[in-house]
Amino acid sequence: MYVEMKHINKTFDGFQASRDVSFGVEKGHLAALLGPSGSGKTTILRMIAGLDRPDEGDILIDGKRVNDLPGSKRGIGFVFQNYALFRYMTVADNIAFGLEVQKKRKGEIKSRVEELLELISMKDLGKRFPHQLSGGQRQRVAFARALAPNPQLLLLDEPFAAIDAKVRRELRTWLREMIGRVGVTSIFVTHDQEEAMEVADQVILTNLGRVEQVGTPEEICLSPQTDFVREFIDAKRFEALMGIEKEEA
Ligand SMILES: Nc1ncnc2c1ncn2[C@@H]1O[C@H](COP(=O)(O)OP(=O)(O)OP(=O)(O)O)[C@@H](O)[C@H]1O
Ligand SMILES: [Mg+2]
């Protein structure tokens, strides 16, 4: 396992946001944290990123306990919900940001930025500012910016939430392909089950701070293990999505 969460508990002012959370994500896999609003998805992501600290339990990345390691030293890229690009920086400068922080050489930064612009099919848009881009393009820049320092782990919190349905579909297929091509282990948060089922290798289903079930989309949909999972998952939609045909009884 590349990422392991072991018996994590986290309380905010007496409110328990994570309850004995345990799961693992294999190297190179794309995992979805799926669950209703307030079920603790962002809390889990923030603890992996080092933005919050668990009260109890261990977080392992590549076999190493990272509880006491600052987020900046964990080799993580983070893409937030509202893309949060720097408004007064060009696309190229946004992508270069993490590399500037690392004080990389100018030439190295320039070639890495060009490589990433190519990867996100925005080769000629490096000089634009965020307000001159579509929502989908902005999200692609946010993705490139997170990837620039070559993270071993990519965390995405509702990366498509602010984007309309049609573009959102295209973008998640695009993301799936990009992540596969780059080979970076990734965890993304969503409360849209179709999104999780369509792109993830593995789904971690959360409810009331607990992990209800971990499995492939097929396992979750076809063999739900708790009443919550059974109710939460719309198996009919999943069957349609996967082209599974059930014999008439
Ligand atoms: N800093 C905080 N202080 C107090 N309570 C918090 C804090 N962060 C999260 N919580 C609470 O913990 C619970 C889980 O929050 P979290 O943001 O992890 O949910 P989520 O699954 O990401 O929800 P959403 O889908 O709405 O983003 C919520 O009830 C929330 O109010
Ligand atoms: Mg959230």
XYZ file of N, CA and C and ligand atoms in Angstrom:
779
model
N 0.831 -1.210 0.000
C 0.000 0.000 0.000
C 0.866 1.261 0.000
N 0.499 2.226 -0.820
C 1.290 3.459 -0.835
C 0.841 4.403 0.286
N -0.474 4.460 0.501
C -1.001 5.267 1.612
C -1.757 4.336 2.543
N -1.514 4.479 3.844
C -2.272 3.695 4.804
C -2.774 4.565 5.946
N -4.055 4.455 6.226
C -4.658 5.127 7.368
C -4.974 4.031 8.370
N -4.469 4.192 9.602
C -4.659 3.139 10.595
C -5.342 3.679 11.839
N -6.579 3.286 12.010
C -7.360 3.615 13.219
C -7.280 5.096 13.580
N -7.637 5.930 12.624
C -7.556 7.378 12.817
C -8.810 7.911 13.518
N -8.580 8.668 14.576
C -9.658 9.418 15.218
C -9.305 10.892 15.181
N -10.338 11.718 14.914
C -10.101 13.167 14.901
C -11.341 13.883 15.435
N -11.125 14.730 16.418
C -12.227 15.484 17.021
C -11.987 16.979 16.864
N -13.041 17.708 16.471
C -12.985 19.175 16.444
C -13.917 19.706 17.520
N -13.418 20.378 18.501
C -14.250 20.948 19.584
C -15.321 19.967 20.061
N -14.912 18.761 20.361
C -15.866 17.780 20.885
C -16.658 17.041 19.815
N -16.551 17.478 18.557
C -17.279 16.783 17.489
C -16.358 15.797 16.785
N -16.759 14.530 16.748
C -15.863 13.532 16.161
C -16.051 13.437 14.642
N -15.078 13.949 13.915
C -15.166 14.005 12.450
C -14.604 12.755 11.791
N -13.689 12.042 12.484
C -13.177 10.753 11.990
C -13.269 9.736 13.109
N -13.856 8.586 12.814
C -14.045 7.532 13.811
C -13.372 6.255 13.352
N -12.245 5.944 13.947
C -11.541 4.694 13.670
C -11.411 4.436 12.163
N -10.931 5.442 11.452
C -10.811 5.345 9.989
C -9.570 4.533 9.607
N -9.790 3.459 8.852
C -8.679 2.656 8.331
C -8.938 2.310 6.869
N -7.938 2.522 6.044
C -7.987 2.042 4.653
C -6.607 2.205 4.042
N -6.396 1.569 2.899
C -5.122 1.703 2.200
C -5.363 1.964 0.730
N -4.412 2.633 0.100
C -4.490 2.870 -1.342
C -3.197 2.366 -1.966
N -3.330 1.524 -2.969
C -2.158 0.953 -3.628
C -1.447 1.963 -4.521
N -0.159 1.748 -4.695
C 0.647 2.634 -5.527
C 0.077 2.700 -6.956
N -0.036 3.920 -7.457
C -0.506 4.117 -8.828
C -2.014 4.088 -8.988
N -2.730 3.764 -7.909
C -4.192 3.694 -7.999
C -4.845 5.063 -7.820
N -6.078 5.141 -8.338
C -6.914 6.322 -8.131
C -8.059 5.899 -7.215
N -8.100 6.470 -6.026
C -9.133 6.123 -5.056
C -10.094 7.282 -4.885
N -11.378 6.971 -4.708
C -12.369 8.015 -4.456
C -12.853 7.919 -3.024
N -12.874 9.053 -2.333
C -13.519 9.144 -1.022
C -14.921 9.650 -1.303
N -15.902 8.781 -1.103
C -17.275 9.090 -1.468
C -18.150 9.050 -0.222
N -19.057 10.022 -0.095
C -19.965 9.998 1.050
C -20.757 11.277 1.118
N -21.806 11.292 1.929
C -22.642 12.488 2.030
C -21.894 13.669 2.643
N -22.478 14.837 2.510
C -21.896 16.048 3.073
C -21.728 15.889 4.581
N -20.571 16.277 5.080
C -20.311 16.203 6.518
C -19.857 14.842 7.004
N -19.618 13.892 6.085
C -19.259 12.533 6.507
C -17.774 12.387 6.826
N -17.000 13.465 6.603
C -15.595 13.437 7.032
C -14.578 13.250 5.916
N -14.991 13.445 4.677
C -14.089 13.229 3.537
C -12.928 14.230 3.524
N -13.276 15.511 3.610
C -12.234 16.543 3.575
C -11.298 16.405 4.770
N -11.859 16.046 5.917
C -11.040 15.852 7.124
C -9.953 14.810 6.865
N -10.323 13.712 6.221
C -9.356 12.647 5.923
C -8.259 13.169 4.989
N -8.690 13.887 3.940
C -7.732 14.412 2.966
C -6.763 15.393 3.625
N -7.314 16.257 4.482
C -6.485 17.265 5.143
C -5.455 16.627 6.086
N -5.829 15.512 6.699
C -4.867 14.841 7.583
C -3.753 14.185 6.773
N -4.107 13.610 5.624
C -3.073 13.011 4.770
C -2.121 14.107 4.282
N -2.700 15.277 3.966
C -1.891 16.388 3.448
C -1.071 17.070 4.532
N -1.367 16.766 5.799
C -0.642 17.411 6.892
C -1.217 18.767 7.270
N -2.427 19.069 6.805
C -3.079 20.341 7.160
C -3.803 20.212 8.498
N -4.133 18.987 8.874
C -4.695 18.701 10.199
C -3.982 17.486 10.756
N -4.030 17.354 12.085
C -3.322 16.261 12.741
C -4.340 15.315 13.375
N -4.203 14.004 13.190
C -5.126 13.092 13.868
C -4.887 13.092 15.373
N -5.938 12.851 16.165
C -5.766 12.715 17.614
C -5.153 11.358 17.937
N -5.595 10.369 17.176
C -5.086 9.005 17.372
C -4.923 8.333 16.029
N -4.061 7.329 15.986
C -3.878 6.547 14.766
C -2.653 6.963 13.991
N -2.313 6.158 12.984
C -1.105 6.406 12.196
C -1.434 6.639 10.730
N -0.685 7.562 10.125
C -0.770 7.783 8.682
C 0.558 7.356 8.095
N 0.516 6.415 7.150
C 1.744 5.950 6.509
C 1.724 6.315 5.032
N 2.838 6.856 4.557
C 2.999 7.092 3.125
C 4.260 6.361 2.703
N 4.131 5.484 1.736
C 5.243 4.676 1.257
C 5.924 3.937 2.420
N 5.114 3.429 3.316
C 5.626 2.634 4.423
C 6.179 3.422 5.599
N 6.204 4.749 5.476
C 6.797 5.576 6.534
C 5.710 6.336 7.289
N 5.778 6.323 8.625
C 4.804 7.067 9.421
C 5.077 8.553 9.242
N 4.031 9.310 8.840
C 4.257 10.732 8.546
C 3.542 11.669 9.515
N 2.954 11.119 10.580
C 2.209 11.970 11.529
C 2.990 13.224 11.946
N 4.303 13.047 12.130
C 5.096 14.168 12.629
C 5.862 14.908 11.535
N 5.595 14.538 10.288
C 6.287 15.171 9.159
C 5.425 16.315 8.626
N 6.011 17.529 8.459
C 5.195 18.630 7.923
C 4.678 18.296 6.522
N 3.508 18.835 6.205
C 2.879 18.573 4.915
C 3.806 18.827 3.733
N 4.618 19.873 3.850
C 5.495 20.257 2.743
C 6.566 19.203 2.461
N 6.785 18.296 3.416
C 7.831 17.271 3.237
C 7.241 15.910 2.878
N 5.919 15.873 2.606
C 5.294 14.570 2.355
C 5.219 14.192 0.881
N 5.692 15.059 0.002
C 5.672 14.758 -1.431
C 4.280 14.703 -2.016
N 3.435 15.665 -1.587
C 2.030 15.659 -1.956
C 1.668 16.858 -2.827
N 0.826 16.622 -3.819
C 0.220 17.714 -4.589
C -1.244 17.793 -4.211
N -1.782 19.020 -4.136
C -3.159 19.201 -3.662
C -3.932 20.050 -4.661
N -5.098 19.571 -5.069
C -5.978 20.366 -5.929
C -7.264 20.635 -5.159
N -7.573 21.913 -4.973
C -8.742 22.268 -4.177
C -9.982 22.419 -5.047
N -11.095 22.415 -4.366
C -12.417 22.512 -4.967
C -12.586 23.717 -5.890
N -12.179 24.885 -5.415
C -12.452 26.108 -6.189
C -11.236 26.552 -7.007
N -10.506 25.626 -7.431
C -9.230 25.744 -8.165
C -8.226 26.755 -7.605
N -8.686 27.808 -6.938
C -7.778 28.712 -6.229
C -6.476 29.002 -6.962
N -6.584 29.408 -8.222
C -5.379 29.858 -8.926
C -5.037 31.250 -8.429
N -3.776 31.632 -8.573
C -3.396 32.986 -8.195
C -3.865 33.924 -9.299
N -4.742 34.830 -8.949
C -5.423 35.651 -9.958
C -4.507 36.595 -10.708
N -3.468 37.062 -10.041
C -2.596 38.054 -10.682
C -1.368 37.420 -11.306
N -1.395 36.093 -11.424
C -0.278 35.401 -12.076
C -0.779 34.753 -13.350
N 0.076 34.714 -14.365
C -0.294 34.033 -15.611
C -0.402 32.524 -15.356
N -0.947 31.838 -16.343
C -1.044 30.384 -16.292
C 0.336 29.769 -16.041
N 1.328 30.226 -16.819
C 2.681 29.671 -16.681
C 3.241 29.922 -15.277
N 3.009 31.127 -14.742
C 3.526 31.438 -13.402
C 2.803 30.639 -12.322
N 1.515 30.398 -12.536
C 0.778 29.550 -11.607
C 1.391 28.152 -11.555
N 1.667 27.602 -12.728
C 2.222 26.246 -12.795
C 3.623 26.215 -12.184
N 4.368 27.314 -12.377
C 5.751 27.371 -11.893
C 5.856 27.570 -10.380
N 4.734 27.947 -9.762
C 4.770 28.375 -8.362
C 5.537 27.432 -7.416
N 5.144 26.152 -7.422
C 5.775 25.178 -6.512
C 7.260 25.007 -6.783
N 7.644 25.204 -8.040
C 9.045 25.042 -8.417
C 9.861 26.252 -7.968
N 9.223 27.437 -8.025
C 9.869 28.664 -7.528
C 10.113 28.530 -6.023
N 9.106 28.014 -5.320
C 9.233 27.827 -3.872
C 10.420 26.908 -3.576
N 10.573 25.896 -4.416
C 11.688 24.952 -4.229
C 13.017 25.513 -4.741
N 12.975 26.739 -5.253
C 14.164 27.415 -5.762
C 14.896 26.625 -6.842
N 14.107 26.077 -7.760
C 14.690 25.362 -8.908
C 15.318 26.376 -9.860
N 16.231 25.886 -10.707
C 16.875 26.773 -11.681
C 15.866 27.259 -12.711
N 16.068 28.510 -13.196
C 15.152 29.121 -14.173
C 14.895 28.215 -15.384
N 15.980 27.702 -15.944
C 15.866 26.871 -17.148
C 15.046 25.617 -16.900
N 15.269 25.030 -15.736
C 14.560 23.811 -15.356
C 13.065 24.102 -15.205
N 12.768 25.250 -14.565
C 11.371 25.643 -14.363
C 10.687 25.845 -15.715
N 11.393 26.544 -16.592
C 10.808 26.853 -17.901
C 10.464 25.564 -18.664
N 11.373 24.618 -18.671
C 11.104 23.417 -19.459
C 10.021 22.555 -18.799
N 9.986 22.541 -17.474
C 8.939 21.776 -16.781
C 7.557 22.403 -17.048
N 7.487 23.722 -17.034
C 6.215 24.407 -17.299
C 5.752 24.101 -18.725
N 6.678 24.123 -19.671
C 6.312 23.823 -21.060
C 5.785 22.400 -21.201
N 6.464 21.494 -20.517
C 6.064 20.078 -20.540
C 4.636 19.912 -19.994
N 4.347 20.628 -18.905
C 3.020 20.511 -18.285
C 1.935 21.189 -19.118
N 2.270 22.323 -19.739
C 1.301 22.993 -20.624
C 0.929 22.064 -21.772
N 1.929 21.354 -22.247
C 1.708 20.367 -23.316
C 0.784 19.256 -22.804
N 1.095 18.769 -21.611
C 0.312 17.670 -21.015
C -1.166 18.032 -20.885
N -1.452 19.281 -20.510
C -2.854 19.670 -20.319
C -3.443 20.317 -21.587
N -2.740 20.159 -22.699
C -3.192 20.685 -24.007
C -3.478 22.184 -23.960
N -2.589 22.942 -23.306
C -2.785 24.387 -23.232
C -1.496 25.123 -23.604
N -0.796 24.541 -24.556
C 0.529 24.992 -24.957
C 0.607 26.500 -25.225
N -0.405 27.042 -25.895
C -0.335 28.450 -26.291
C -1.024 29.401 -25.311
N -1.438 28.882 -24.168
C -2.205 29.718 -23.245
C -1.422 30.110 -21.992
N -0.121 29.867 -22.001
C 0.706 30.132 -20.830
C 0.705 31.582 -20.358
N 0.495 32.511 -21.288
C 0.561 33.928 -20.925
C -0.777 34.492 -20.471
N -1.837 33.685 -20.558
C -3.155 34.170 -20.129
C -3.244 34.242 -18.609
N -4.228 35.014 -18.151
C -4.520 35.083 -16.721
C -5.753 34.215 -16.441
N -5.908 33.763 -15.196
C -7.026 32.854 -14.893
C -8.394 33.348 -15.380
N -8.667 34.671 -15.285
C -9.998 35.134 -15.680
C -10.224 35.040 -17.190
N -9.166 34.755 -17.933
C -9.308 34.613 -19.394
C -9.473 33.152 -19.806
N -9.759 32.286 -18.827
C -9.900 30.852 -19.111
C -11.304 30.369 -18.770
N -11.694 29.243 -19.364
C -12.954 28.604 -18.973
C -12.735 27.861 -17.658
N -13.838 27.454 -17.026
C -13.742 26.717 -15.761
C -12.927 25.440 -15.919
N -13.176 24.730 -17.006
C -12.457 23.474 -17.253
C -10.965 23.714 -17.457
N -10.643 24.784 -18.186
C -9.219 25.107 -18.402
C -8.549 25.473 -17.089
N -9.273 26.221 -16.270
C -8.696 26.612 -14.969
C -8.398 25.380 -14.126
N -9.325 24.430 -14.173
C -9.120 23.230 -13.368
C -7.930 22.423 -13.887
N -7.723 22.454 -15.186
C -6.560 21.765 -15.757
C -5.261 22.445 -15.317
N -5.279 23.769 -15.223
C -4.090 24.498 -14.745
C -3.818 24.129 -13.275
N -4.900 24.047 -12.497
C -4.730 23.677 -11.082
C -4.090 22.292 -10.972
N -4.499 21.409 -11.857
C -3.946 20.058 -11.895
C -2.455 20.108 -12.257
N -2.107 20.881 -13.280
C -0.709 21.008 -13.702
C 0.139 21.620 -12.584
N -0.416 22.618 -11.917
C 0.321 23.269 -10.833
C 0.638 22.269 -9.712
N -0.345 21.421 -9.392
C -0.133 20.429 -8.332
C 0.910 19.387 -8.755
N 0.944 19.083 -10.044
C 1.865 18.053 -10.536
C 3.290 18.552 -10.755
N 3.449 19.867 -10.847
C 4.744 20.427 -11.246
C 5.927 19.916 -10.424
N 5.844 19.904 -9.092
C 6.995 19.437 -8.323
C 7.140 17.912 -8.275
N 6.410 17.203 -9.160
C 6.519 15.746 -9.221
C 6.107 15.025 -7.939
N 4.907 15.293 -7.422
C 4.495 14.643 -6.183
C 4.308 13.142 -6.395
N 4.483 12.382 -5.332
C 4.240 10.941 -5.410
C 2.787 10.637 -5.102
N 2.117 11.639 -4.521
C 0.717 11.460 -4.124
C -0.047 12.729 -4.464
N -1.182 12.545 -5.127
C -2.003 13.690 -5.526
C -3.347 13.609 -4.809
N -3.715 14.696 -4.128
C -4.989 14.740 -3.405
C -5.881 15.777 -4.069
N -7.125 15.415 -4.332
C -8.037 16.341 -5.007
C -9.349 16.407 -4.236
N -9.719 17.599 -3.781
C -10.955 17.752 -3.017
C -12.050 18.322 -3.908
N -12.991 17.507 -4.293
C -14.106 17.907 -5.159
C -13.594 18.756 -6.326
N -12.686 18.197 -7.124
C -12.043 19.021 -8.149
C -13.001 19.561 -9.208
N -14.161 18.937 -9.340
C -15.065 19.355 -10.417
C -16.327 20.040 -9.911
N -16.367 20.341 -8.625
C -17.610 20.821 -8.015
C -18.136 22.098 -8.668
N -17.235 22.980 -9.091
C -17.686 24.276 -9.599
C -17.937 24.267 -11.111
N -17.950 23.075 -11.694
C -18.007 22.992 -13.161
C -19.319 22.358 -13.615
N -19.873 22.870 -14.723
C -21.186 22.365 -15.129
C -21.116 20.919 -15.642
N -22.271 20.265 -15.631
C -22.349 18.812 -15.791
C -21.611 18.255 -17.017
N -21.763 18.908 -18.151
C -21.200 18.332 -19.376
C -19.670 18.370 -19.340
N -19.140 19.549 -19.020
C -17.682 19.710 -18.962
C -17.108 18.810 -17.870
N -17.859 18.686 -16.799
C -17.460 17.865 -15.673
C -17.212 16.418 -16.095
N -18.090 15.903 -16.940
C -17.944 14.533 -17.454
C -16.659 14.405 -18.265
N -16.449 15.362 -19.178
C -15.246 15.322 -20.014
C -13.996 15.398 -19.148
N -14.081 16.284 -18.156
C -12.917 16.555 -17.330
C -12.531 15.352 -16.470
N -13.532 14.623 -15.994
C -13.158 13.489 -15.140
C -12.568 12.352 -15.963
N -12.994 12.201 -17.211
C -12.390 11.201 -18.090
C -10.952 11.624 -18.388
N -10.804 12.926 -18.618
C -9.479 13.490 -18.881
C -8.556 13.254 -17.683
N -9.079 13.522 -16.484
C -8.278 13.370 -15.265
C -7.816 11.925 -15.084
N -8.746 11.016 -15.285
C -8.457 9.578 -15.182
C -7.267 9.227 -16.093
N -7.335 9.735 -17.319
C -6.307 9.421 -18.302
C -4.957 10.037 -17.910
N -5.012 11.299 -17.469
C -3.783 12.000 -17.067
C -3.104 11.290 -15.907
N -3.884 10.920 -14.910
C -3.340 10.275 -13.724
C -2.697 8.947 -14.108
N -3.362 8.231 -15.024
C -2.807 6.974 -15.517
C -1.480 7.208 -16.228
N -1.452 8.266 -17.029
C -0.253 8.541 -17.810
C 0.920 8.952 -16.917
N 0.629 9.788 -15.920
C 1.685 10.262 -15.021
C 2.049 9.173 -13.999
N 1.087 8.304 -13.697
C 1.327 7.190 -12.779
C 1.381 7.600 -11.320
N 0.745 8.717 -10.977
C 0.789 9.206 -9.597
C -0.382 8.621 -8.792
N -0.088 8.128 -7.594
C -1.139 7.633 -6.709
C -2.047 8.808 -6.345
N -3.359 8.636 -6.447
C -4.258 9.779 -6.260
C -5.480 9.425 -5.434
N -5.908 10.394 -4.629
C -7.140 10.235 -3.851
C -8.003 11.455 -4.115
N -9.229 11.263 -4.559
C -10.087 12.412 -4.770
C -11.394 12.280 -4.019
N -11.870 13.419 -3.558
C -13.099 13.482 -2.776
C -14.256 13.836 -3.693
N -15.375 13.158 -3.500
C -16.569 13.524 -4.251
C -17.802 13.084 -3.467
N -18.931 13.770 -3.689
C -20.155 13.188 -3.136
C -21.074 12.717 -4.262
N -20.477 12.665 -5.481
C -21.209 12.224 -6.659
C -20.822 10.767 -6.951
N -21.750 9.847 -6.684
C -21.381 8.433 -6.820
C -21.055 8.046 -8.255
N -21.726 8.668 -9.212
C -21.447 8.324 -10.595
C -19.998 8.670 -10.940
N -19.579 9.841 -10.427
C -18.208 10.276 -10.654
C -17.221 9.264 -10.056
N -17.484 8.842 -8.827
C -16.598 7.890 -8.148
C -16.565 6.564 -8.904
N -17.739 6.072 -9.279
C -17.818 4.756 -9.910
C -17.161 4.752 -11.284
N -17.278 5.881 -11.967
C -16.776 5.923 -13.332
C -15.256 5.984 -13.407
N -14.626 6.686 -12.497
C -13.180 6.877 -12.661
C -12.282 6.142 -11.663
N -12.813 5.747 -10.503
C -11.917 5.237 -9.458
C -11.604 3.749 -9.601
N -10.381 3.369 -9.193
C -10.032 1.951 -9.078
C -10.630 1.403 -7.797
N -10.761 2.298 -6.821
C -11.161 1.888 -5.488
C -12.024 2.986 -4.871
N -13.080 2.589 -4.186
C -13.967 3.566 -3.558
C -13.933 3.355 -2.044
N -13.803 4.467 -1.308
C -13.846 4.432 0.154
C -15.108 5.194 0.532
N -16.078 4.475 1.073
C -17.369 5.098 1.339
C -17.454 5.550 2.790
N -17.679 6.852 3.011
C -17.709 7.385 4.369
C -19.123 7.780 4.784
N -19.376 7.657 6.093
C -20.658 8.073 6.654
C -20.450 8.382 8.127
N -20.858 9.551 8.580
C -20.753 9.950 9.986
C -19.342 9.741 10.550
N -18.340 10.066 9.744
C -16.962 9.963 10.213
C -16.355 8.575 10.126
N -17.192 7.581 9.767
C -16.685 6.200 9.669
C -16.482 5.804 8.219
N -15.636 4.759 8.032
C -15.547 4.138 6.712
C -16.559 3.002 6.693
N -17.531 3.082 5.794
C -18.571 2.051 5.733
C -18.107 0.839 4.933
N -17.419 1.116 3.824
C -16.952 0.022 2.983
C -15.837 0.514 2.079
N -14.888 -0.383 1.795
C -13.820 -0.092 0.842
C -13.849 -1.189 -0.212
N -13.795 -0.822 -1.472
C -13.786 -1.847 -2.512
C -13.753 -1.239 -3.891
N -13.726 -2.101 -4.890
C -13.808 -1.604 -6.268
C -15.233 -1.102 -6.473
N -15.460 -0.271 -7.501
C -16.829 0.172 -7.770
C -17.801 -1.010 -7.887
N -17.352 -2.067 -8.540
C -18.214 -3.253 -8.691
C -18.579 -3.848 -7.337
N -17.563 -4.018 -6.485
C -17.821 -4.624 -5.163
C -18.808 -3.792 -4.358
N -18.598 -2.475 -4.381
C -19.463 -1.590 -3.602
C -20.901 -1.665 -4.115
N -21.039 -1.658 -5.435
C -22.389 -1.630 -6.014
C -23.080 -2.965 -5.956
N -22.331 -4.022 -6.209
C -22.985 -5.324 -6.331
C -23.025 -6.085 -5.007
N -22.099 -5.786 -4.069
C -22.199 -6.424 -2.751
C -22.040 -5.413 -1.629
N -23.038 -4.548 -1.465
C -22.972 -3.586 -0.354
C -22.993 -4.327 0.986
N -22.132 -3.867 1.928
C -21.989 -4.617 3.178
C -22.798 -4.059 4.341
N -23.294 -2.832 4.197
C -24.096 -2.284 5.294
C -25.381 -1.684 4.717
N -26.339 -1.435 5.599
C -27.602 -0.831 5.163
C -27.343 0.535 4.548
N -26.408 1.259 5.161
C -26.115 2.592 4.624
C -25.651 2.500 3.173
N -24.724 1.590 2.898
C -24.187 1.467 1.537
C -25.310 1.079 0.580
N -26.127 0.146 1.016
C -27.254 -0.313 0.186
C -28.153 0.869 -0.185
N -28.412 1.720 0.794
C -29.305 2.852 0.523
C -28.618 3.959 -0.275
N -27.350 4.139 0.008
C -26.631 5.246 -0.640
C -26.388 4.981 -2.123
N -26.078 3.735 -2.440
C -25.708 3.407 -3.815
C -26.938 3.115 -4.656
N -26.966 3.762 -5.782
C -28.042 3.531 -6.721
C -27.551 2.465 -7.714
N -27.774 1.197 -7.377
C -27.210 0.091 -8.161
C -27.738 0.077 -9.598
N -28.959 0.515 -9.764
C -29.563 0.532 -11.121
C -28.753 1.448 -12.051
N -28.429 2.635 -11.513
C -27.666 3.582 -12.320
C -26.299 3.008 -12.652
N -25.726 2.317 -11.671
C -24.407 1.717 -11.864
C -24.452 0.654 -12.956
N -25.474 -0.190 -12.904
C -25.603 -1.246 -13.911
C -25.701 -0.635 -15.301
N -26.473 0.434 -15.396
C -26.619 1.102 -16.691
C -25.265 1.643 -17.155
N -24.539 2.222 -16.193
C -23.241 2.824 -16.477
C -22.237 1.791 -16.980
N -22.253 0.626 -16.353
C -21.275 -0.415 -16.671
C -21.778 -1.327 -17.789
N -22.998 -1.095 -18.213
C -23.567 -1.948 -19.257
C -23.838 -3.356 -18.773
N -24.080 -3.491 -17.459
C -24.386 -4.825 -16.920
C -25.863 -5.121 -17.176
N -26.130 -6.270 -17.749
C -27.535 -6.624 -17.989
C -27.948 -7.711 -17.023
N -29.049 -7.449 -16.351
C -29.580 -8.443 -15.403
C -30.666 -9.241 -16.117
N -30.674 -10.540 -15.877
C -31.741 -11.341 -16.480
C -33.064 -11.052 -15.794
N -34.100 -11.007 -16.568
C -35.435 -10.782 -15.985
C -35.786 -11.982 -15.130
N -36.384 -11.716 -13.967
C -36.774 -12.823 -13.088
C -38.012 -13.521 -13.645
N -12.124 22.880 11.651
C -13.290 22.337 12.050
N -13.872 22.703 13.214
C -15.032 22.161 13.630
N -15.706 21.206 12.946
C -15.180 20.804 11.785
C -13.966 21.337 11.256
N -13.694 20.739 10.088
C -14.717 19.875 9.868
N -15.603 19.910 10.894
C -16.817 19.097 11.020
O -16.488 17.738 10.765
C -17.478 17.102 9.965
C -16.849 16.546 8.731
O -16.429 17.606 7.899
P -15.751 17.384 6.484
O -15.418 18.724 5.969
O -14.661 16.402 6.623
O -16.971 16.743 5.666
P -17.087 16.387 4.115
O -17.426 14.941 4.036
O -15.889 16.850 3.396
O -18.374 17.235 3.673
P -18.696 18.039 2.296
O -19.135 16.977 1.301
O -19.837 18.920 2.689
O -17.470 18.786 1.881
C -18.539 18.161 9.696
O -19.618 17.984 10.578
C -17.844 19.475 9.963
O -18.718 20.446 10.424
Mg -15.542 18.360 1.961
